[in-house]
């Protein structure tokens, strides 16, 4: 058996896989992580990753139509010699027969990297590679805190940056379970800190999930957490600042829709687990939103969504004074419902 434990994959990639392994299967539910690891494995085996003769990319669906093509590509000698990588991108059709044929053939100076999706234990491609002595099956699951810490350090070091421990811990908490989204946030942070030696907590707070750090979140969280007094106070402040009531209701509606989709997608999970899948959630709001996820069941959220939709429509049809009355009363009704669910 040549299945690799999920926690050992990064170390194996850093050391470099056994060159005798002809096929490296990279699979799992985290598509961003699957792509990143497949890319590293594919590019590390060739002298020049930009050389189309050294690094050949093939779509899985095309291999399903022509299973012999993979072995032909792996057996082709480059124009100037050297090693070659055949990078198979995920497809919708079964191309396991092409991989099986390649494992049975003679492959020299070539590596086949197969980028796949979330494969079950009985999936033909996965079982084929796990049973073969010439293949490795590398699973990619959402990053835990330790893996995120390693990703943060490695990505920032590539940009010549260090990060304080406090900033690193807060950044890891604020990132989600998708490797692609996490990389995007870290790279955005590195760009912001360009010219510095070290990334600080202030840098993290200024950049990561800045859209989610909208001032309106104080009002929205107060409503969905059942704090009627805070709703009244914050609403008066925003109204005094001239904010459109439909803008406040629209933000609340988007929040309710995200709460509902997160609850439905995380059916059977704890609120703490569900909150990790909430993309773009500022780390300072995680505890509050976790409480909301635990308190609001999908049927109640559906009623809140309907209430907000009706209020948005009423605001658009009313004069400014009446619009504010619709908006404030709606948010207070939501706060009252949330308080009842404690």
Tab-separated table of C-alpha atoms in Angstrom:
chain	number	residue	atom	x	y	z
A	1	UNK	CA	0.000	0.000	0.000
A	2	UNK	CA	1.363	3.440	-0.895
A	3	UNK	CA	-1.356	5.688	0.521
A	4	UNK	CA	0.142	8.640	2.368
A	5	UNK	CA	-1.360	10.125	5.540
A	6	UNK	CA	-2.724	13.652	5.057
A	7	UNK	CA	-0.417	15.090	7.727
A	8	UNK	CA	2.689	13.657	5.993
A	9	UNK	CA	2.051	15.081	2.527
A	10	UNK	CA	3.776	18.461	2.955
A	11	UNK	CA	6.900	16.822	4.379
A	12	UNK	CA	7.004	14.341	1.530
A	13	UNK	CA	6.741	17.143	-1.041
A	14	UNK	CA	9.535	19.121	0.652
A	15	UNK	CA	11.835	16.075	0.685
A	16	UNK	CA	10.819	15.042	-2.804
A	17	UNK	CA	8.967	11.796	-3.640
A	18	UNK	CA	10.861	8.610	-4.385
A	19	UNK	CA	11.935	8.970	-8.058
A	20	UNK	CA	10.884	5.371	-8.632
A	21	UNK	CA	7.255	6.430	-8.212
A	22	UNK	CA	5.911	6.890	-11.725
A	23	UNK	CA	2.496	8.297	-10.750
A	24	UNK	CA	1.619	10.801	-8.059
A	25	UNK	CA	-2.121	11.117	-7.437
A	26	UNK	CA	-3.131	14.340	-5.651
A	27	UNK	CA	-6.774	14.346	-4.571
A	28	UNK	CA	-9.196	15.692	-1.977
A	29	UNK	CA	-12.041	18.115	-1.254
A	30	UNK	CA	-9.814	21.197	-0.973
A	31	UNK	CA	-9.399	22.030	-4.663
A	32	UNK	CA	-7.065	24.935	-3.925
A	33	UNK	CA	-4.701	22.713	-1.965
A	34	UNK	CA	-4.916	19.948	-4.577
A	35	UNK	CA	-3.925	22.389	-7.320
A	36	UNK	CA	-1.085	23.942	-5.310
A	37	UNK	CA	0.470	20.583	-4.425
A	38	UNK	CA	0.039	19.165	-7.917
A	39	UNK	CA	1.699	22.270	-9.331
A	40	UNK	CA	4.656	22.000	-6.952
A	41	UNK	CA	5.138	18.313	-7.737
A	42	UNK	CA	4.817	18.838	-11.489
A	43	UNK	CA	7.190	21.792	-11.685
A	44	UNK	CA	9.825	20.461	-9.282
A	45	UNK	CA	10.675	17.514	-11.548
A	46	UNK	CA	11.646	19.559	-14.613
A	47	UNK	CA	14.432	22.047	-15.222
A	48	UNK	CA	12.180	24.653	-16.832
A	49	UNK	CA	8.457	24.580	-15.933
A	50	UNK	CA	7.732	27.023	-18.776
A	51	UNK	CA	9.034	24.551	-21.387
A	52	UNK	CA	5.933	22.941	-22.980
A	53	UNK	CA	8.021	19.909	-23.960
A	54	UNK	CA	9.259	19.436	-20.389
A	55	UNK	CA	5.921	20.026	-18.648
A	56	UNK	CA	2.965	18.625	-20.597
A	57	UNK	CA	-0.602	19.300	-19.418
A	58	UNK	CA	-3.389	16.932	-20.410
A	59	UNK	CA	-7.094	17.128	-19.637
A	60	UNK	CA	-8.485	14.007	-17.962
A	61	UNK	CA	-11.471	13.856	-20.287
A	62	UNK	CA	-9.194	13.557	-23.326
A	63	UNK	CA	-7.455	10.577	-21.693
A	64	UNK	CA	-10.815	8.910	-21.162
A	65	UNK	CA	-11.217	8.927	-24.957
A	66	UNK	CA	-7.631	7.836	-25.655
A	67	UNK	CA	-6.220	5.851	-22.670
A	68	UNK	CA	-2.981	4.992	-24.462
A	69	UNK	CA	-1.992	8.643	-24.853
A	70	UNK	CA	-0.713	8.961	-21.278
A	71	UNK	CA	1.854	6.175	-21.653
A	72	UNK	CA	2.877	7.562	-25.057
A	73	UNK	CA	3.502	11.006	-23.562
A	74	UNK	CA	5.414	9.559	-20.597
A	75	UNK	CA	7.596	7.529	-22.942
A	76	UNK	CA	8.432	10.422	-25.249
A	77	UNK	CA	11.981	11.747	-25.004
A	78	UNK	CA	12.328	15.527	-24.846
A	79	UNK	CA	13.961	17.414	-27.681
A	80	UNK	CA	17.005	18.180	-25.527
A	81	UNK	CA	16.740	15.185	-23.200
A	82	UNK	CA	16.224	15.670	-19.469
A	83	UNK	CA	13.224	14.837	-17.319
A	84	UNK	CA	9.587	15.429	-18.206
A	85	UNK	CA	6.354	15.800	-16.256
A	86	UNK	CA	2.905	14.851	-17.521
A	87	UNK	CA	0.382	16.849	-15.513
A	88	UNK	CA	-3.129	15.381	-15.798
A	89	UNK	CA	-5.831	17.902	-14.882
A	90	UNK	CA	-9.082	16.665	-13.361
A	91	UNK	CA	-11.929	15.749	-15.699
A	92	UNK	CA	-15.538	14.634	-15.425
A	93	UNK	CA	-14.994	11.226	-17.059
A	94	UNK	CA	-13.209	8.095	-15.803
A	95	UNK	CA	-9.604	8.122	-16.968
A	96	UNK	CA	-8.374	5.436	-14.533
A	97	UNK	CA	-7.691	3.010	-17.455
A	98	UNK	CA	-5.151	5.512	-18.841
A	99	UNK	CA	-3.326	5.655	-15.500
A	100	UNK	CA	-3.476	1.867	-15.190
A	101	UNK	CA	-1.905	1.462	-18.618
A	102	UNK	CA	0.871	3.887	-17.698
A	103	UNK	CA	1.632	1.997	-14.467
A	104	UNK	CA	1.984	-1.236	-16.446
A	105	UNK	CA	4.307	0.348	-19.013
A	106	UNK	CA	7.952	1.380	-18.972
A	107	UNK	CA	8.476	4.973	-17.818
A	108	UNK	CA	11.948	6.503	-17.591
A	109	UNK	CA	12.893	10.109	-16.818
A	110	UNK	CA	9.235	11.072	-16.541
A	111	UNK	CA	6.760	11.759	-13.760
A	112	UNK	CA	2.965	11.637	-14.054
A	113	UNK	CA	1.128	13.984	-11.681
A	114	UNK	CA	-2.616	13.403	-11.545
A	115	UNK	CA	-4.710	16.262	-10.134
A	116	UNK	CA	-8.063	14.828	-9.060
A	117	UNK	CA	-11.097	15.859	-7.059
A	118	UNK	CA	-12.576	14.417	-3.886
A	119	UNK	CA	-12.239	10.657	-4.385
A	120	UNK	CA	-14.038	8.156	-2.171
A	121	UNK	CA	-12.246	5.085	-0.826
A	122	UNK	CA	-13.657	2.912	-3.597
A	123	UNK	CA	-12.985	5.342	-6.464
A	124	UNK	CA	-11.125	3.419	-9.234
A	125	UNK	CA	-8.357	6.005	-9.576
A	126	UNK	CA	-7.665	6.109	-5.841
A	127	UNK	CA	-7.715	2.340	-5.291
A	128	UNK	CA	-5.491	1.838	-8.334
A	129	UNK	CA	-2.801	4.205	-7.031
A	130	UNK	CA	-3.022	3.054	-3.417
A	131	UNK	CA	-2.467	-0.574	-4.422
A	132	UNK	CA	0.353	0.083	-6.882
A	133	UNK	CA	3.992	-0.032	-5.775
A	134	UNK	CA	4.775	2.544	-8.489
A	135	UNK	CA	2.324	5.216	-7.371
A	136	UNK	CA	1.623	7.477	-4.420
A	137	UNK	CA	-1.840	8.693	-3.380
A	138	UNK	CA	-1.619	12.072	-1.640
A	139	UNK	CA	-4.823	13.269	0.126
A	140	UNK	CA	-5.561	16.994	0.518
A	141	UNK	CA	-7.955	17.980	3.266
A	142	UNK	CA	-8.781	21.476	4.565
A	143	UNK	CA	-5.920	23.035	6.485
A	144	UNK	CA	-5.857	22.771	10.259
A	145	UNK	CA	-4.252	25.483	12.389
A	146	UNK	CA	-0.769	23.957	12.170
A	147	UNK	CA	-0.922	23.594	8.391
A	148	UNK	CA	-2.168	27.168	8.049
A	149	UNK	CA	0.727	28.366	10.189
A	150	UNK	CA	3.204	26.580	7.928
A	151	UNK	CA	1.498	28.038	4.849
A	152	UNK	CA	1.658	31.558	6.288
A	153	UNK	CA	5.352	31.267	7.158
A	154	UNK	CA	6.350	29.712	3.841
A	155	UNK	CA	4.370	32.149	1.672
A	156	UNK	CA	5.632	35.239	3.503
A	157	UNK	CA	9.226	33.961	3.567
A	158	UNK	CA	9.107	33.653	-0.218
A	159	UNK	CA	8.392	37.404	-0.224
A	160	UNK	CA	11.233	38.140	2.201
A	161	UNK	CA	8.887	38.737	5.126
A	162	UNK	CA	8.644	37.507	8.702
A	163	UNK	CA	5.515	37.711	10.845
A	164	UNK	CA	5.115	38.212	14.578
A	165	UNK	CA	3.698	35.308	16.551
A	166	UNK	CA	0.613	37.285	17.588
A	167	UNK	CA	-0.093	38.355	14.002
A	168	UNK	CA	0.485	34.800	12.766
A	169	UNK	CA	-1.943	33.309	15.295
A	170	UNK	CA	-4.654	35.855	14.481
A	171	UNK	CA	-4.141	35.424	10.737
A	172	UNK	CA	-4.431	31.628	11.016
A	173	UNK	CA	-7.713	31.975	12.916
A	174	UNK	CA	-9.130	34.395	10.334
A	175	UNK	CA	-8.417	32.154	7.347
A	176	UNK	CA	-10.864	29.521	6.173
A	177	UNK	CA	-10.508	25.910	5.097
A	178	UNK	CA	-9.906	26.546	1.405
A	179	UNK	CA	-6.212	26.663	0.443
A	180	UNK	CA	-6.786	28.868	-2.606
A	181	UNK	CA	-8.691	31.481	-0.605
A	182	UNK	CA	-6.089	31.370	2.173
A	183	UNK	CA	-3.238	31.886	-0.276
A	184	UNK	CA	-5.047	34.837	-1.817
A	185	UNK	CA	-5.399	36.512	1.590
A	186	UNK	CA	-1.756	35.861	2.533
A	187	UNK	CA	-0.487	37.171	-0.798
A	188	UNK	CA	-2.638	40.276	-0.412
A	189	UNK	CA	-1.083	40.788	3.026
A	190	UNK	CA	2.442	40.328	1.605
A	191	UNK	CA	1.738	42.951	-1.046
A	192	UNK	CA	0.473	45.368	1.609
A	193	UNK	CA	3.604	44.819	3.726
A	194	UNK	CA	6.011	45.162	0.786
A	195	UNK	CA	9.126	47.051	1.822
A	196	UNK	CA	8.866	45.972	5.456
A	197	UNK	CA	10.884	43.276	7.193
A	198	UNK	CA	8.060	42.027	9.357
A	199	UNK	CA	4.275	41.709	9.242
A	200	UNK	CA	2.548	43.025	12.356
A	201	UNK	CA	-0.900	42.561	13.874
A	202	UNK	CA	-1.834	46.018	12.578
A	203	UNK	CA	-1.038	44.843	9.043
A	204	UNK	CA	-3.246	41.777	9.463
A	205	UNK	CA	-6.153	43.819	10.817
A	206	UNK	CA	-5.797	46.359	8.003
A	207	UNK	CA	-5.862	43.841	5.164
A	208	UNK	CA	-7.359	40.440	5.925
A	209	UNK	CA	-11.094	40.233	5.250
A	210	UNK	CA	-11.343	44.014	5.233
A	211	UNK	CA	-14.678	43.843	3.401
A	212	UNK	CA	-16.170	41.830	6.249
A	213	UNK	CA	-15.032	44.459	8.748
A	214	UNK	CA	-17.745	46.874	7.631
A	215	UNK	CA	-19.062	49.211	10.312
A	216	UNK	CA	-22.555	47.895	9.601
A	217	UNK	CA	-21.599	44.582	11.170
A	218	UNK	CA	-22.015	46.094	14.636
A	219	UNK	CA	-25.705	46.729	13.938
A	220	UNK	CA	-26.269	43.402	12.176
A	221	UNK	CA	-24.583	41.367	14.900
A	222	UNK	CA	-26.557	43.181	17.559
A	223	UNK	CA	-29.807	42.263	15.807
A	224	UNK	CA	-29.005	38.591	15.220
A	225	UNK	CA	-27.533	38.229	18.711
A	226	UNK	CA	-30.655	39.585	20.415
A	227	UNK	CA	-29.246	42.868	21.764
A	228	UNK	CA	-32.196	45.216	21.241
A	229	UNK	CA	-30.620	48.107	23.130
A	230	UNK	CA	-27.544	48.032	20.894
A	231	UNK	CA	-29.780	47.868	17.811
A	232	UNK	CA	-31.590	51.042	18.864
A	233	UNK	CA	-28.349	52.862	19.656
A	234	UNK	CA	-26.500	51.818	16.483
A	235	UNK	CA	-29.503	52.477	14.272
A	236	UNK	CA	-29.841	56.035	15.614
A	237	UNK	CA	-26.133	56.616	14.934
A	238	UNK	CA	-26.267	55.348	11.369
A	239	UNK	CA	-29.441	57.292	10.697
A	240	UNK	CA	-27.810	60.466	12.037
A	241	UNK	CA	-24.883	59.828	9.682
A	242	UNK	CA	-27.324	59.758	6.763
A	243	UNK	CA	-27.175	56.067	5.901
A	244	UNK	CA	-29.944	54.782	3.640
A	245	UNK	CA	-32.265	52.381	5.552
A	246	UNK	CA	-32.390	50.001	2.579
A	247	UNK	CA	-28.569	49.715	2.763
A	248	UNK	CA	-28.802	48.609	6.385
A	249	UNK	CA	-31.560	46.135	5.591
A	250	UNK	CA	-29.664	44.846	2.548
A	251	UNK	CA	-26.612	44.091	4.672
A	252	UNK	CA	-28.790	42.324	7.226
A	253	UNK	CA	-30.439	40.306	4.452
A	254	UNK	CA	-27.073	39.178	3.040
A	255	UNK	CA	-25.993	38.178	6.540
A	256	UNK	CA	-29.170	36.158	7.089
A	257	UNK	CA	-28.736	34.396	3.736
A	258	UNK	CA	-25.144	33.498	4.618
A	259	UNK	CA	-26.233	32.219	8.034
A	260	UNK	CA	-28.831	30.030	6.352
A	261	UNK	CA	-26.497	28.638	3.674
A	262	UNK	CA	-23.834	27.923	6.300
A	263	UNK	CA	-26.342	26.148	8.537
A	264	UNK	CA	-27.638	24.019	5.663
A	265	UNK	CA	-24.163	23.149	4.368
A	266	UNK	CA	-22.976	22.249	7.860
A	267	UNK	CA	-25.936	20.084	8.838
A	268	UNK	CA	-24.846	17.839	11.712
A	269	UNK	CA	-21.746	19.910	12.486
A	270	UNK	CA	-21.146	22.021	15.566
A	271	UNK	CA	-21.410	25.803	15.286
A	272	UNK	CA	-17.647	26.087	15.848
A	273	UNK	CA	-17.044	23.800	12.883
A	274	UNK	CA	-19.546	25.626	10.672
A	275	UNK	CA	-17.989	29.023	11.350
A	276	UNK	CA	-14.655	27.846	9.935
A	277	UNK	CA	-16.344	27.483	6.527
A	278	UNK	CA	-17.610	31.093	6.529
A	279	UNK	CA	-15.452	32.817	3.933
A	280	UNK	CA	-14.356	36.383	4.514
A	281	UNK	CA	-15.421	36.441	8.163
A	282	UNK	CA	-13.265	38.825	10.186
A	283	UNK	CA	-11.605	37.053	13.085
A	284	UNK	CA	-13.064	39.489	15.619
A	285	UNK	CA	-16.600	38.401	14.610
A	286	UNK	CA	-16.075	34.639	14.754
A	287	UNK	CA	-17.271	34.131	18.343
A	288	UNK	CA	-20.375	36.282	17.736
A	289	UNK	CA	-21.299	34.538	14.492
A	290	UNK	CA	-20.691	31.128	16.077
A	291	UNK	CA	-23.278	32.020	18.716
A	292	UNK	CA	-25.706	33.106	15.998
A	293	UNK	CA	-25.247	29.835	14.110
A	294	UNK	CA	-26.004	27.889	17.279
A	295	UNK	CA	-29.067	29.996	18.063
A	296	UNK	CA	-30.767	30.330	14.680
A	297	UNK	CA	-32.306	27.222	13.092
A	298	UNK	CA	-32.958	27.203	9.313
A	299	UNK	CA	-36.768	27.663	9.600
A	300	UNK	CA	-36.316	30.742	11.797
A	301	UNK	CA	-33.716	32.138	9.404
A	302	UNK	CA	-36.087	31.633	6.492
A	303	UNK	CA	-38.721	33.670	8.340
A	304	UNK	CA	-36.166	36.397	9.084
A	305	UNK	CA	-35.143	36.474	5.417
A	306	UNK	CA	-38.756	36.873	4.323
A	307	UNK	CA	-39.232	39.652	6.877
A	308	UNK	CA	-36.149	41.492	5.607
A	309	UNK	CA	-37.152	41.091	1.966
A	310	UNK	CA	-40.565	42.587	2.700
A	311	UNK	CA	-38.972	45.451	4.621
A	312	UNK	CA	-36.551	46.249	1.776
A	313	UNK	CA	-39.477	46.404	-0.638
A	314	UNK	CA	-41.468	48.602	1.751
A	315	UNK	CA	-38.526	50.997	2.124
A	316	UNK	CA	-38.276	51.424	-1.627
A	317	UNK	CA	-41.952	52.323	-1.831
A	318	UNK	CA	-42.001	54.740	1.129
A	319	UNK	CA	-40.759	58.220	1.928
A	320	UNK	CA	-37.490	58.500	3.956
A	321	UNK	CA	-39.184	58.933	7.326
A	322	UNK	CA	-41.424	55.894	6.911
A	323	UNK	CA	-38.520	53.883	5.453
A	324	UNK	CA	-36.526	54.361	8.645
A	325	UNK	CA	-39.536	53.224	10.665
A	326	UNK	CA	-39.767	50.024	8.565
A	327	UNK	CA	-36.044	49.326	8.884
A	328	UNK	CA	-35.663	49.945	12.613
A	329	UNK	CA	-38.790	47.975	13.546
A	330	UNK	CA	-37.673	45.030	11.377
A	331	UNK	CA	-34.232	44.868	12.968
A	332	UNK	CA	-35.771	45.122	16.430
A	333	UNK	CA	-38.146	42.240	15.601
A	334	UNK	CA	-35.149	40.134	14.591
A	335	UNK	CA	-33.354	41.084	17.820
A	336	UNK	CA	-36.433	40.133	19.825
A	337	UNK	CA	-36.620	36.758	18.081
A	338	UNK	CA	-32.911	36.145	18.717
A	339	UNK	CA	-33.265	37.039	22.393
A	340	UNK	CA	-36.133	34.555	22.687
A	341	UNK	CA	-33.822	31.807	21.398
A	342	UNK	CA	-31.201	32.135	24.120
